[in-house]
Coordinates of C-alpha atoms in Angstrom, one line a residue:
M1 CA -15.5 5.4 6.1
R2 CA -15.1 2.0 6.2
P3 CA -14.5 0.6 10.0
R4 CA -10.6 -0.4 9.0
T5 CA -9.8 3.1 7.3
W6 CA -11.0 4.8 10.5
V7 CA -8.5 2.5 12.8
L8 CA -5.9 3.6 10.4
V9 CA -7.0 7.4 11.0
L10 CA -6.5 6.5 14.5
A11 CA -3.1 4.5 14.7
A12 CA -1.5 7.6 12.3
V13 CA -3.1 9.8 14.0
F14 CA -1.6 9.0 17.2
A15 CA 1.8 8.0 15.5
V16 CA 2.0 11.9 14.5
L17 CA 1.3 12.8 17.9
Q18 CA 4.5 11.7 19.1
L19 CA 6.6 13.3 16.8
A20 CA 6.3 15.4 20.0
N21 CA 9.1 13.7 21.7
V22 CA 11.3 11.6 19.4
T23 CA 14.4 11.6 21.8
G24 CA 14.1 11.0 25.4
R25 CA 11.7 7.6 26.3
D26 CA 14.3 6.0 27.5
T27 CA 14.9 4.5 31.3
P28 CA 17.3 3.4 33.2
D29 CA 17.0 -0.2 31.7
S30 CA 16.7 0.9 27.5
K31 CA 20.5 1.6 27.2
N32 CA 20.4 -2.3 27.9
Y33 CA 17.9 -3.3 24.4
V34 CA 19.1 -0.5 22.9
S35 CA 22.6 -1.9 23.2
Y36 CA 22.0 -5.9 22.6
A37 CA 20.4 -4.6 19.1
L38 CA 23.1 -3.1 18.3
T39 CA 25.0 -5.9 19.1
L40 CA 23.1 -8.6 17.6
A41 CA 22.7 -6.4 14.1
G42 CA 26.8 -6.7 14.0
A43 CA 28.3 -3.5 16.7
G44 CA 30.6 -4.5 17.9
K45 CA 30.6 -3.3 21.8
R46 CA 32.6 -0.3 22.1
E47 CA 30.6 0.4 18.8
A48 CA 27.7 -0.6 20.4
A49 CA 28.2 1.6 23.3
A50 CA 28.9 4.6 21.9
E51 CA 25.7 4.4 19.5
T52 CA 23.8 3.9 23.2
V53 CA 25.1 6.2 24.7
D54 CA 24.6 9.0 22.0
W55 CA 21.0 8.0 21.9
V56 CA 20.2 8.7 25.7
C57 CA 23.2 11.5 25.4
A58 CA 20.5 13.6 23.3
G59 CA 18.1 13.1 25.1
K60 CA 18.8 13.6 28.0
A61 CA 20.0 17.3 26.2
S62 CA 17.3 17.8 24.4
A63 CA 15.3 17.9 27.6
A64 CA 17.6 19.7 29.3
E65 CA 16.4 22.5 26.1
R66 CA 13.3 22.8 26.7
A67 CA 13.2 23.0 30.6
Q68 CA 16.0 25.5 29.9
R69 CA 13.1 27.5 27.4
V70 CA 10.4 27.6 29.6
D71 CA 12.5 28.4 33.1
V72 CA 11.1 32.0 34.6
L73 CA 14.2 32.9 35.2
H74 CA 16.8 31.5 32.4
F75 CA 14.9 31.3 29.3
H76 CA 16.4 33.9 28.1
A77 CA 20.3 32.3 28.4
P78 CA 22.3 30.4 26.0
S79 CA 20.8 26.6 24.8
P80 CA 22.2 23.7 27.4
A81 CA 21.9 21.3 25.2
G82 CA 25.6 20.9 24.3
R83 CA 27.1 21.1 27.5
V84 CA 25.2 18.6 29.1
F85 CA 25.4 15.8 25.7
A86 CA 29.6 16.9 26.7
E87 CA 29.2 16.1 30.2
C88 CA 26.5 12.7 29.7
R89 CA 29.0 11.4 27.2
T90 CA 32.1 11.7 29.5
G91 CA 30.1 10.2 31.9
E92 CA 28.9 7.1 30.3
L93 CA 31.4 5.9 28.2
P94 CA 34.7 6.2 30.4
R95 CA 33.0 4.1 32.8
V96 CA 31.8 0.8 30.0
E97 CA 35.3 0.9 29.0
R98 CA 37.1 0.0 32.4
R99 CA 34.4 -2.7 32.3
L100 CA 35.1 -3.4 28.1
R101 CA 39.1 -3.6 29.0
A102 CA 38.4 -5.8 32.7
G103 CA 37.2 -9.2 29.8
G104 CA 36.1 -11.7 31.3
A105 CA 32.7 -11.5 33.0
Q106 CA 31.8 -8.3 31.6
T107 CA 32.0 -8.4 28.0
D108 CA 29.4 -11.9 28.0
G109 CA 26.7 -12.2 26.2
H110 CA 25.1 -9.1 24.0
V111 CA 24.7 -6.1 25.8
V112 CA 26.9 -4.4 26.9
P113 CA 28.1 -3.7 30.3
F114 CA 26.9 -0.8 31.9
V115 CA 26.1 -2.3 34.4
A116 CA 27.2 -5.5 37.2
P117 CA 27.4 -9.0 35.4
R118 CA 24.4 -10.4 38.0
L119 CA 22.0 -7.7 37.0
R120 CA 22.9 -7.4 33.3
Q121 CA 22.3 -11.8 33.0
I122 CA 18.4 -10.4 34.0
F123 CA 18.4 -8.4 30.6
E124 CA 20.5 -11.1 28.1
V125 CA 17.3 -13.6 29.2
R126 CA 15.4 -11.0 27.5
P127 CA 16.1 -11.3 23.7
G128 CA 12.7 -10.5 21.9
Y129 CA 12.9 -6.5 22.4
P130 CA 16.2 -5.9 21.2
V131 CA 15.3 -9.0 17.9
F132 CA 12.4 -6.8 17.1
L133 CA 14.7 -4.1 17.3
V134 CA 17.1 -5.2 14.6
P135 CA 15.7 -4.3 11.4
F136 CA 14.5 -1.1 12.9
V137 CA 18.2 0.3 13.9
T138 CA 20.1 -1.4 11.3
V139 CA 17.5 1.0 8.7
F140 CA 16.9 4.0 10.2
G141 CA 19.6 4.2 12.5
V142 CA 19.4 4.9 16.9
T143 CA 17.1 8.1 17.2
W144 CA 15.0 6.9 14.4
G145 CA 14.9 3.3 15.0
V146 CA 13.9 3.1 18.4
W147 CA 11.2 5.5 17.4
L148 CA 9.7 4.0 14.4
A149 CA 10.0 0.4 16.9
G150 CA 7.5 2.3 19.4
V151 CA 5.1 3.9 17.3
L152 CA 4.3 0.7 15.7
V153 CA 3.8 -2.0 18.6
A154 CA 1.8 1.3 20.3
G155 CA -0.1 1.8 17.4
A156 CA -1.0 -2.0 16.5
G157 CA -1.6 -2.5 20.6
G158 CA -4.5 0.2 20.1
V159 CA -5.1 -1.8 16.6
L160 CA -5.9 -5.9 18.6
V161 CA -8.2 -3.2 21.3
F162 CA -10.5 -2.5 18.3
L163 CA -10.4 -6.3 17.0
V164 CA -10.7 -8.2 20.6
L165 CA -14.1 -5.6 20.5
R166 CA -14.7 -6.4 17.6
T167 CA -14.3 -10.0 18.2
V168 CA -17.2 -10.1 21.3
S169 CA -20.0 -7.9 18.7
V170 CA -19.2 -4.6 20.6
P171 CA -20.3 -1.9 17.5
V172 CA -17.8 -0.1 15.4
P173 CA -17.7 3.1 17.3
L174 CA -17.3 1.8 20.3
A175 CA -14.6 -0.8 19.0
L176 CA -12.6 2.6 18.4
T177 CA -13.5 4.2 21.4
G178 CA -11.8 1.1 22.8
Q179 CA -8.9 1.6 20.2
A180 CA -8.2 5.6 21.5
L181 CA -8.5 4.9 25.3
Y182 CA -5.1 2.5 24.2
Y183 CA -3.7 5.4 23.0
V184 CA -5.0 8.0 25.0
L185 CA -4.3 6.4 28.9
P186 CA -1.1 5.7 30.0
V187 CA -1.7 2.6 28.1
G188 CA -0.2 4.3 25.0
T189 CA 2.4 6.1 27.2
T190 CA 3.9 2.9 28.2
A191 CA 4.1 1.1 25.0
M192 CA 6.0 4.4 23.5
R193 CA 9.6 3.8 26.3
P194 CA 11.7 1.8 24.3
M195 CA 12.0 -1.0 26.7
T196 CA 9.6 -4.7 27.4
E197 CA 5.9 -3.3 28.5
G198 CA 4.8 -2.7 24.4
L199 CA 5.6 -6.0 23.1
M200 CA 4.2 -7.7 26.1
L201 CA 1.1 -5.3 26.3
A202 CA 0.7 -6.3 22.5
L203 CA 0.9 -9.5 22.7
T204 CA -0.7 -10.0 26.1
L205 CA -4.0 -8.5 23.8
T206 CA -3.0 -11.0 20.9
A207 CA -3.7 -14.2 23.0
L208 CA -7.3 -12.2 24.7
W209 CA -8.3 -11.9 21.3
G210 CA -7.0 -15.6 20.8
C211 CA -9.7 -16.2 24.0
A212 CA -12.3 -13.7 22.4
R213 CA -12.8 -16.1 19.4
V214 CA -11.7 -19.4 21.1
L215 CA -15.1 -18.6 22.8
T216 CA -16.9 -17.3 19.6
G217 CA -16.8 -21.2 18.0
R218 CA -13.1 -20.1 15.9
V219 CA -11.4 -22.9 18.7
G220 CA -8.2 -24.2 16.6
V221 CA -7.9 -20.3 15.2
G222 CA -8.2 -19.3 18.6
A223 CA -5.7 -21.1 19.8
V224 CA -3.2 -21.2 17.9
L225 CA -3.2 -17.0 18.8
V226 CA -2.6 -18.0 22.3
A227 CA -0.5 -20.1 22.2
G228 CA 1.8 -17.9 19.4
A229 CA 1.5 -15.0 22.0
L230 CA 2.9 -17.1 25.0
L231 CA 5.9 -17.9 23.2
A232 CA 6.4 -14.6 21.7
L233 CA 6.1 -13.7 25.5
F234 CA 8.6 -16.2 26.5
A235 CA 11.2 -14.8 24.9
V236 CA 10.6 -11.0 25.7
K237 CA 10.1 -11.4 29.6
H238 CA 9.8 -15.2 30.7
S239 CA 8.0 -14.1 34.1
Q240 CA 4.9 -12.7 31.3
A241 CA 4.4 -15.9 29.5
L242 CA 4.0 -18.1 33.3
F243 CA 1.6 -15.5 34.5
L244 CA -0.1 -14.8 31.2
G245 CA -0.3 -18.8 31.2
A246 CA -1.4 -19.3 34.6
C247 CA -4.1 -16.8 34.9
L248 CA -5.5 -17.9 31.6
A249 CA -5.5 -21.2 33.0
G250 CA -6.7 -20.4 36.1
A251 CA -9.8 -18.0 33.9
A252 CA -10.7 -21.3 32.1
A253 CA -11.0 -23.6 34.9
V254 CA -13.3 -20.6 36.2
V255 CA -16.0 -20.4 32.9
A256 CA -15.6 -23.9 32.9
L257 CA -17.2 -24.7 36.2
W258 CA -19.8 -21.8 36.0
R259 CA -21.1 -23.7 32.4
R260 CA -20.8 -27.6 34.2
R261 CA -23.1 -25.9 36.8
R262 CA -25.6 -23.9 34.3
Y263 CA -26.1 -26.2 31.8
G264 CA -25.1 -29.0 33.4
R265 CA -22.2 -31.5 31.4
G266 CA -24.4 -32.2 28.1
P267 CA -23.1 -35.3 25.4
G268 CA -21.9 -32.5 23.0
R269 CA -18.6 -31.4 21.8
G270 CA -17.7 -27.8 20.8
Q271 CA -21.5 -26.6 20.5
G272 CA -21.5 -24.0 23.2
P273 CA -23.6 -24.0 26.3
G274 CA -25.6 -21.6 24.7
R275 CA -27.4 -25.8 23.3
G276 CA -27.4 -27.3 26.4
Q277 CA -24.2 -28.4 25.9
G278 CA -21.3 -28.7 28.6
P279 CA -18.1 -26.5 29.0
G280 CA -17.2 -26.4 25.3
R281 CA -13.9 -27.5 23.8
G282 CA -12.5 -24.6 23.5
V283 CA -12.7 -23.5 26.6
A284 CA -10.6 -26.4 27.2
V285 CA -8.3 -25.6 24.7
I286 CA -7.8 -22.6 26.6
A287 CA -7.1 -23.8 30.3
V288 CA -4.4 -26.8 28.5
V289 CA -2.5 -24.0 26.9
G290 CA -1.8 -21.8 29.8
C291 CA -0.7 -24.8 31.5
G292 CA 1.5 -25.9 28.9
A293 CA 2.9 -22.4 28.2
V294 CA 3.8 -22.5 33.2
V295 CA 4.6 -26.2 32.4
G296 CA 7.0 -25.2 29.5
T297 CA 8.1 -22.6 31.1
L298 CA 9.5 -23.5 34.4
L299 CA 10.8 -26.3 32.7
L300 CA 13.0 -24.0 30.5
A301 CA 14.1 -21.7 32.8
R302 CA 15.8 -24.4 34.7
V303 CA 17.6 -25.4 31.2
L304 CA 18.2 -22.2 30.1
R305 CA 19.7 -21.1 33.7
Y306 CA 17.6 -18.2 33.8
P307 CA 17.9 -16.2 36.6
S308 CA 16.1 -17.5 39.6
E309 CA 13.1 -16.0 41.1
A310 CA 15.6 -16.0 44.7
E311 CA 17.8 -13.7 42.4
S312 CA 15.6 -11.7 41.0
V313 CA 14.5 -11.1 45.4
Q314 CA 18.3 -10.0 45.7
D315 CA 17.9 -7.5 42.7
L316 CA 15.0 -5.7 44.2
L317 CA 16.3 -6.4 47.5
T318 CA 19.8 -4.6 47.1
G319 CA 19.5 -2.1 44.7
H320 CA 20.3 -3.9 42.2
Y321 CA 23.5 -5.7 44.3
T322 CA 24.9 -2.7 45.1
H323 CA 24.6 -3.8 48.1
P324 CA 25.3 -6.8 49.9
D325 CA 23.4 -9.7 49.3
R326 CA 20.5 -10.0 52.3
A327 CA 20.3 -13.1 54.3
H328 CA 16.4 -13.3 54.6
P329 CA 15.8 -12.3 51.2
W330 CA 11.6 -14.0 50.6
R331 CA 11.4 -12.7 54.7
E332 CA 12.1 -9.3 54.2
F333 CA 10.3 -9.0 50.7
L334 CA 6.8 -9.8 52.2
H335 CA 7.5 -7.2 54.9
L336 CA 7.9 -5.2 51.7
E337 CA 5.2 -6.4 49.8
F338 CA 2.8 -5.2 52.7
D339 CA 4.1 -2.1 53.1
F340 CA 4.1 -1.4 48.9
W341 CA 0.7 -2.3 48.8
A342 CA -0.8 -0.2 52.0
E343 CA 1.3 2.9 50.4
W344 CA 0.5 2.1 46.7
L345 CA -3.3 2.1 47.5
R346 CA -2.9 5.1 50.3
R347 CA -1.7 6.9 46.9
Q348 CA -4.4 5.5 44.8
L349 CA -7.7 7.0 47.1
T350 CA -5.3 11.2 46.2
A351 CA -6.3 10.6 43.3
P352 CA -7.4 7.6 42.5
L353 CA -8.7 7.9 38.3
F354 CA -6.7 4.0 38.4
P355 CA -9.7 2.2 40.8
A356 CA -12.3 4.5 39.3
A357 CA -10.8 2.7 35.2
L358 CA -10.0 -0.3 37.1
A359 CA -14.3 -0.6 38.4
A360 CA -16.1 0.6 35.1
G361 CA -13.9 -1.8 33.4
A362 CA -14.7 -4.5 35.4
W363 CA -18.5 -3.2 35.1
G364 CA -18.2 -3.8 31.5
A365 CA -16.9 -6.8 31.4
R366 CA -19.9 -7.7 33.2
R367 CA -21.7 -7.7 30.0
R368 CA -20.1 -10.8 28.4
P369 CA -19.1 -12.8 31.6
A370 CA -17.1 -15.6 29.6
F371 CA -14.8 -13.3 28.0
G372 CA -15.1 -11.0 31.3
V373 CA -13.3 -13.6 33.3
F374 CA -10.3 -13.8 30.5
L375 CA -10.0 -10.2 30.8
L376 CA -9.4 -10.0 34.2
A377 CA -7.9 -12.7 34.0
A378 CA -4.6 -10.7 31.4
A379 CA -5.3 -7.2 33.4
G380 CA -4.3 -9.2 36.5
T381 CA -0.8 -10.0 35.0
G382 CA -0.6 -6.2 35.9
I383 CA -1.3 -6.8 39.4
L384 CA 1.1 -10.2 39.6
T385 CA 3.8 -8.2 37.4
Q386 CA 3.8 -5.2 41.1
A387 CA 3.4 -7.8 42.8
G388 CA 6.7 -9.8 41.6
H389 CA 8.7 -5.9 42.0
P390 CA 7.6 -3.7 44.7
D391 CA 9.1 -1.0 44.3
I392 CA 7.4 2.0 44.9
T393 CA 10.2 4.3 43.1
V394 CA 9.2 2.7 39.4
F395 CA 8.7 5.5 37.2
G396 CA 4.9 5.5 35.9
D397 CA 3.6 2.4 37.3
R398 CA 4.6 1.1 34.1
L399 CA 5.1 -2.9 35.9
I400 CA 1.1 -2.4 36.7
V401 CA 0.3 -1.4 32.9
L402 CA -0.9 -4.5 31.8
A403 CA -3.9 -3.9 34.5
W404 CA -5.5 -0.4 32.6
L405 CA -5.9 -3.2 29.8
L406 CA -9.2 -3.8 32.1
P407 CA -10.5 -0.2 31.4
V408 CA -9.7 0.3 27.7
V409 CA -11.3 -2.9 26.9
G410 CA -13.9 -2.8 30.0
V411 CA -14.9 0.4 29.6
P412 CA -16.8 0.2 25.6
L413 CA -18.3 -2.8 26.8
L414 CA -20.0 -0.5 30.1
L415 CA -20.6 2.2 27.1
E416 CA -22.6 -0.2 25.4
P417 CA -25.9 0.1 25.8
L418 CA -26.0 3.9 24.7
A419 CA -24.8 1.6 20.9
H420 CA -27.7 -0.4 21.6
R421 CA -30.5 2.5 21.0
S422 CA -28.6 3.3 17.3
A423 CA -26.9 0.7 16.3
P424 CA -28.3 -3.2 15.7
V425 CA -25.8 -5.2 17.1
P426 CA -26.0 -9.8 17.3
V427 CA -29.1 -10.9 18.8
Q428 CA -27.8 -12.7 21.9
G429 CA -29.1 -16.3 20.9
S430 CA -26.9 -16.0 17.1
P431 CA -23.4 -18.0 16.9
R432 CA -22.1 -15.3 17.1
A433 CA -22.6 -14.6 20.5
V434 CA -22.5 -18.5 21.2
G435 CA -20.3 -18.7 24.2
I436 CA -19.7 -14.5 25.0
T437 CA -22.9 -13.1 26.3
R438 CA -23.7 -16.8 28.0

């Protein structure tokens, strides 16, 4: 079969496997995004609340039924699904109804008031994922629409990994390996959740693909991919646009300085260091786009009156505003930050799969030094996201999930010497490899 056929086969297999769990993937934040999408699609607040609650409660009922079937003491008992669904619905809808009757700040915006206004405002400024959901929930309903949207965005992430690896001249079998790693590692699981992470992963990979194309001489197309991904990220989660823009600009500066020291300035433009030139126009373009994303994100966030960094810290330290605001939030935040990473490291040492995967990915990235710097920068946004919200109780390590892109892309690079023995690859000095291997 042709490579693109294998890519589609892997994505299709992943999609079929996701039928094992159509409901029950939601997190506490998912209600806000789904209700946002339903109101954008034209539903009233009460209708959106009812549909969202039914979807959440159906997931809880399904999970309770599956758990009861394998309970060693009660597996022969009647299914608890009906009772769990009714209790869930009774607990959720009256609380929402009270807030809707209160009006005022409780009913502003598009998100149904499942949470207090200050917390809801954080979700109001993330329209990207709800907008993405709108056509799916409109055509297929909430249950199948949310599931299908997750399958498509997670499947696309794996395809983007394949495209990134092929752009840097990795053999097809190893590029397919990277796609498979995306699906089987925690990246695929997290991308399937009805949250912003799936789109964040796909858009970050799009930006990384753009960097790879710039480094291989396709500056115009690559710059458009990077700029478009950063612009879309602002709508999905503007903090990721800020982090990724800053990290890509920093990576471009590192690559430019390294190339200048190694190859000298050179008089040419856009020819790459492989021909005796300086850092190259492409790297400068990435730096400009990254810096523009940082400045644009900061300015737009202020103009649109998005919640500030201080508000985010208060949200963290007050348990989503369930306790009074802290008088000295930044001092307490830094204290928590130190304790968080100490505990996080202790837990990683007891089950070191993640650190080992990061180390393997970083070692593999050495085979493409210039591209490897940008890969480290993209994966580093996961560390920054986790550092901005040091909450050890967040389920599934979803905040740091972007760091998994390092092993997903880096491990196939690490395995490349094995493929060289049986598969032809571009000559290191060829135009296709210029700027990547040097």
